[in-house]
Short mmCIF file of C-alpha atoms in Angstrom, two decimals:
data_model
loop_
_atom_site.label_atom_id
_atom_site.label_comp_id
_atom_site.label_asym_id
_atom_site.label_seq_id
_atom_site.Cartn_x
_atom_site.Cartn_y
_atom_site.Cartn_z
CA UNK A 1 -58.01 -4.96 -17.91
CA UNK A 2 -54.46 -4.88 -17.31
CA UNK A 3 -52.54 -2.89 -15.06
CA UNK A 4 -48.26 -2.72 -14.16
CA UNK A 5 -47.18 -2.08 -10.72
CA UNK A 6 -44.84 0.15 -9.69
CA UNK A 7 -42.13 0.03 -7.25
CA UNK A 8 -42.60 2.68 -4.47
CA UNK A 9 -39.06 2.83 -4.04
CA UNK A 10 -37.98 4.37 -7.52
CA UNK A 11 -41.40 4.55 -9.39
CA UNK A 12 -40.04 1.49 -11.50
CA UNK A 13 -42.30 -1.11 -13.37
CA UNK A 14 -42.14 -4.01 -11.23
CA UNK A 15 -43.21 -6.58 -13.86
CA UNK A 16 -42.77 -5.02 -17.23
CA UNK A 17 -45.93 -8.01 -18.33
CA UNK A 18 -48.33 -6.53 -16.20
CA UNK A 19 -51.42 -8.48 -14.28
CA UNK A 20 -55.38 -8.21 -14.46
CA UNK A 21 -56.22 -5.34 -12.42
CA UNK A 22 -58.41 -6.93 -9.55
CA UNK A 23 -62.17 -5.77 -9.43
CA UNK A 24 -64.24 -4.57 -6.73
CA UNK A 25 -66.10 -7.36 -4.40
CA UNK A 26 -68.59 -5.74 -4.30
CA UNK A 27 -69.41 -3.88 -7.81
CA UNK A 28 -67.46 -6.58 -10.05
CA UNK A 29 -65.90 -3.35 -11.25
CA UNK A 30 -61.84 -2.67 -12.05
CA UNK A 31 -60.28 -1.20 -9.21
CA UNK A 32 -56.66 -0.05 -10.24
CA UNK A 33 -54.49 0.09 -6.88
CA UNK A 34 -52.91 3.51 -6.36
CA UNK A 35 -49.32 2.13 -7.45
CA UNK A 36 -50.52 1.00 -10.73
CA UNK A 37 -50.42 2.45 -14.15
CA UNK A 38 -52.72 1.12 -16.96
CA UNK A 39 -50.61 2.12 -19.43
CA UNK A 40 -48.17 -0.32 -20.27
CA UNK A 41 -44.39 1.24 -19.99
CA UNK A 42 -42.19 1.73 -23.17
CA UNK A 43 -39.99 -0.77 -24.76
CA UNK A 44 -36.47 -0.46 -22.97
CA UNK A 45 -33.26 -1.26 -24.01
CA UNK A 46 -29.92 -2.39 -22.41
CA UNK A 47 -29.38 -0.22 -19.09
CA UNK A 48 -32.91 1.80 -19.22
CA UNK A 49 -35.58 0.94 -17.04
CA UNK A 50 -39.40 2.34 -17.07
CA UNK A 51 -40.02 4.80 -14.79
CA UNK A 52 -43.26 7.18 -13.07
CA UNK A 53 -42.61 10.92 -13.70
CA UNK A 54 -45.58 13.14 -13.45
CA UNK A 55 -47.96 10.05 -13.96
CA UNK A 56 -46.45 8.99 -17.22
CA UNK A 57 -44.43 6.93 -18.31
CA UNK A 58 -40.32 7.62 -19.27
CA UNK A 59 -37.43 5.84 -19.91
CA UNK A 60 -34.74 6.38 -17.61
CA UNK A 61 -30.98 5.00 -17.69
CA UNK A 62 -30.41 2.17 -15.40
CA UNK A 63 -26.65 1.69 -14.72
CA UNK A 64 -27.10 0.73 -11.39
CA UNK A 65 -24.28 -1.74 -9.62
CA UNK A 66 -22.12 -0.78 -12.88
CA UNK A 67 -18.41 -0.19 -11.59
CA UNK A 68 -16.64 1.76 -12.97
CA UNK A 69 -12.86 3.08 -12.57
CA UNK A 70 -11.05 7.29 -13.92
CA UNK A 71 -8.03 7.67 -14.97
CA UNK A 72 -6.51 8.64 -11.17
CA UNK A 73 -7.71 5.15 -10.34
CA UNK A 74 -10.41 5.99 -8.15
CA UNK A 75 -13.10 2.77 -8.20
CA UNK A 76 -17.20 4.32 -8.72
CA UNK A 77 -20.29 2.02 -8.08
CA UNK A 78 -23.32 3.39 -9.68
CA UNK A 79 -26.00 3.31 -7.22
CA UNK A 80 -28.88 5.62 -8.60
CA UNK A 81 -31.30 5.38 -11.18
CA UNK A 82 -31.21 7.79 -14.20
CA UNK A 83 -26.72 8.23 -13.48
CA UNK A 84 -24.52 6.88 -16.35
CA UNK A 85 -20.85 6.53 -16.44
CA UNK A 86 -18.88 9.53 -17.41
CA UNK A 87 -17.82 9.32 -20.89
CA UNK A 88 -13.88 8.69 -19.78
CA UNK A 89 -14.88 6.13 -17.67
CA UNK A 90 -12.94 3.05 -17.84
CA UNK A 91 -14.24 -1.09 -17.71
CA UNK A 92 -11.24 -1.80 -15.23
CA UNK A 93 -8.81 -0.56 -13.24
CA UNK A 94 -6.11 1.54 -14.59
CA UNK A 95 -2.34 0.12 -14.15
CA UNK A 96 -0.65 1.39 -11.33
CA UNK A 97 1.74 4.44 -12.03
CA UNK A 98 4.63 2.82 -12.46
CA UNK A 99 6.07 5.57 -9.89
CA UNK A 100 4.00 4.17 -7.16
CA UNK A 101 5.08 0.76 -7.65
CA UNK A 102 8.79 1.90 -7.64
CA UNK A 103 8.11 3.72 -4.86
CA UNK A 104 6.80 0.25 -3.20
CA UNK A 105 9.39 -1.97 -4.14
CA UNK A 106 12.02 0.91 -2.61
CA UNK A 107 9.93 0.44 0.83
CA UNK A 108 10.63 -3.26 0.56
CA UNK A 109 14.38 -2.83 0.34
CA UNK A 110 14.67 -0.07 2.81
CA UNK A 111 12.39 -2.38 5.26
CA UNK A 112 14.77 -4.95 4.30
CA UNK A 113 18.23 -2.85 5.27
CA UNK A 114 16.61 -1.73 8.63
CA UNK A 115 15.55 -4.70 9.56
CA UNK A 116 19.34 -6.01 8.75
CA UNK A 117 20.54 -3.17 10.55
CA UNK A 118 18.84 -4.33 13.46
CA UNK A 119 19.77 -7.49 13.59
CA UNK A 120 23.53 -6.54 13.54
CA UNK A 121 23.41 -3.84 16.88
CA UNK A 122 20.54 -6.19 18.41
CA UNK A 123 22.75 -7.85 21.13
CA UNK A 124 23.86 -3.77 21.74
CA UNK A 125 21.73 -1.80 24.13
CA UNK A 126 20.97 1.98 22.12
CA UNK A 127 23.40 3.79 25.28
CA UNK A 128 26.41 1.27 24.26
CA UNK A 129 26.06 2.39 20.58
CA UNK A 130 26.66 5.80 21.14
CA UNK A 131 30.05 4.42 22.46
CA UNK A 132 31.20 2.71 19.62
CA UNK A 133 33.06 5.88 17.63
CA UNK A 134 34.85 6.22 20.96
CA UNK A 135 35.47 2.74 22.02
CA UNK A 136 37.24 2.73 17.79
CA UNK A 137 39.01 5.28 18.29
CA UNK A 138 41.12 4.81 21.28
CA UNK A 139 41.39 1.13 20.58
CA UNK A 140 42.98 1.74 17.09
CA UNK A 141 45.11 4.83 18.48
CA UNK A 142 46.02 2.36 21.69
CA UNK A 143 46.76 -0.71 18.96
CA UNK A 144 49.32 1.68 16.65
CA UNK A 145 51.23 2.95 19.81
CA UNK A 146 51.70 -0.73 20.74
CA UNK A 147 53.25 -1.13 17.31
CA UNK A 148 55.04 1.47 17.13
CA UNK A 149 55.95 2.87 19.88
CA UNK A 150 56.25 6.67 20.92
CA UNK A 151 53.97 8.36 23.91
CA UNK A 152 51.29 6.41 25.20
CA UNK A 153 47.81 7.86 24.31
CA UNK A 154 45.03 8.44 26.88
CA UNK A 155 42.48 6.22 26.86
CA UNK A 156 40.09 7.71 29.08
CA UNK A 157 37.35 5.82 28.08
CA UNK A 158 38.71 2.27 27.81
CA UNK A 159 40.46 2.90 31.04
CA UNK A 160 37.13 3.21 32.87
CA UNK A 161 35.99 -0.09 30.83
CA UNK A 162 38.98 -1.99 32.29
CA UNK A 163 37.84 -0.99 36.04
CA UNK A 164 34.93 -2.96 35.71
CA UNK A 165 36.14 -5.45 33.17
CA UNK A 166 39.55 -6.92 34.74
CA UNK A 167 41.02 -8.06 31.20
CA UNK A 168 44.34 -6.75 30.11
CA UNK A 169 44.16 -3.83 28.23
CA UNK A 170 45.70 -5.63 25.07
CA UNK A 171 43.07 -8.37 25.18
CA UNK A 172 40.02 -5.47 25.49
CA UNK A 173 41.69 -3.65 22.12
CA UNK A 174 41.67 -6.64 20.22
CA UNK A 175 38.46 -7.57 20.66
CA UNK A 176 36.67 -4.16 20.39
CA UNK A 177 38.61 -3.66 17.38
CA UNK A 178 37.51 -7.11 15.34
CA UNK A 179 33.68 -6.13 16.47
CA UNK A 180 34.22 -2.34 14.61
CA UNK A 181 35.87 -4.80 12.13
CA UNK A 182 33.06 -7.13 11.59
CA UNK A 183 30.48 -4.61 12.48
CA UNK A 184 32.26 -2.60 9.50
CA UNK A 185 31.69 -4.99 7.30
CA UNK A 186 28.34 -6.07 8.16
CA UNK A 187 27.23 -2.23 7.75
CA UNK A 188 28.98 -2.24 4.25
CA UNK A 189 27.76 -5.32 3.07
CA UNK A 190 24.46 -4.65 3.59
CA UNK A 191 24.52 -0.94 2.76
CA UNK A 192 25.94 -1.81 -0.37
CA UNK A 193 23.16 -4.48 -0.93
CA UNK A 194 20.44 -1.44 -0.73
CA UNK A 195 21.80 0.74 -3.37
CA UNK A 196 22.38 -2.40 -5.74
CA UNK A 197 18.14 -2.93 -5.14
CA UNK A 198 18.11 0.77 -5.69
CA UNK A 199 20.15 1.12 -8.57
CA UNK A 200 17.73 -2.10 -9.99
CA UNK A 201 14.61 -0.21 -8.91
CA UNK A 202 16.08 3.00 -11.28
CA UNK A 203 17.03 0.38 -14.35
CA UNK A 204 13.76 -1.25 -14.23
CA UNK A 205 12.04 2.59 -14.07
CA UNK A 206 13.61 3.28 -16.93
CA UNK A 207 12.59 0.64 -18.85
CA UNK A 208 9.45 0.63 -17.55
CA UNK A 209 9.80 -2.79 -16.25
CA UNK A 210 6.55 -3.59 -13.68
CA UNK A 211 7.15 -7.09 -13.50
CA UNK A 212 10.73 -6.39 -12.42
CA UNK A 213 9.54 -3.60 -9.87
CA UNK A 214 7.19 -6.30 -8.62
CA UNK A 215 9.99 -9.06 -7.60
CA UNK A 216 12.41 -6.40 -6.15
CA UNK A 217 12.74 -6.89 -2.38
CA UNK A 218 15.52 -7.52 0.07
#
């Protein structure tokens, strides 16, 4: 006699070839085990698995560990017995909207351009930078009365610079004004990088250009 165990977890055939049922010590007599069927279980094809329902035998879908991906990109595992993939399920990922990965490659850059930025006001402490539009101004106003001549303008601020910095007042003009200078010019330069990278980021959107979106950085 032959008898086909099933799994107590999800009443699946364990060995779809079956074994002799064992017999009684005693009597010599079959003794099927309470997990057994002696039935054999149905032919099953690719993804269906024999299963126990109500003491007999059906076949079941068996998808289980099958990934599968939707069209919003979300990633499924099928874990149970009996689920199948939805009919717009997909074998693999879906591309990336090509939004998001402009949307990356802009993060780059702007990481890029504060990162820049930082690295030009570093040697600054954040109190002396709220200076600078002052420190400009008088300097250049200071710098054009030298030139040409007229009233002298207060310079409040530079005036209480030069009481702790004992430099002539010339000297201190000349060099706050190449730092706006080169500070200018560091700002632009660098500003003007980021909308080039932005204006490539737009081009390559437009022409639907992923492998271009991918390389863009600062």
């Amino acid at each position: 006699m032959r008898i086909w165990d099933i799994n107590p977890a999800d009443k699946t055939v364990i060995d779809a070839d079956g074994r002799d049922c064992p017999s009684d010590p005693m009597s010599g007599q079959a003794k099927v085990p309470g997990n057994a069927m002696t039935e054999a279980p149905p032919a099953t094809g690719e993804n269906e698995k024999a299963k126990v329902v109500d003491g007999a035998w059906q076949v079941v879908a068996d998808w289980r560990g099958h990934v599968y991906w939707l069209d919003d990109g979300s990633r499924h595992e099928i874990t149970e017995l009996g689920d199948e993939p939805p009919a717009d399920a997909l074998s693999e990922a879906p591309p990336v909207p090509i939004a998001d990965v402009a949307m990356k490659a802009m993060a780059r850059v702007n990481a890029g351009y504060t990162r820049a930025m930082a690295a030009i006001l570093m040697e600054y402490p954040d109190a002396e930078t709220l200076s600078f539009d002052k420190q400009e101004r008088e300097a250049r106003t200071w710098s054009e009365w030298q030139k040409n001549g007229g009233t002298e303008p207060a310079t409040p601020y530079l005036d209480a610079m030069l009481a702790e910095r004992p430099i002539g007042k010339a000297e201190l003009v000349g060099r706050i004004i190449a730092k706006a200078n080169a500070f200018v010019e560091a700002h632009g330069n660098a500003t003007g990088r980021r909308q080039r990278l932005e204006d490539d980021i737009q081009v390559a959107v437009d022409n639907e250009d992923r492998d271009t979106l991918e390389t863009i950085t600062w």
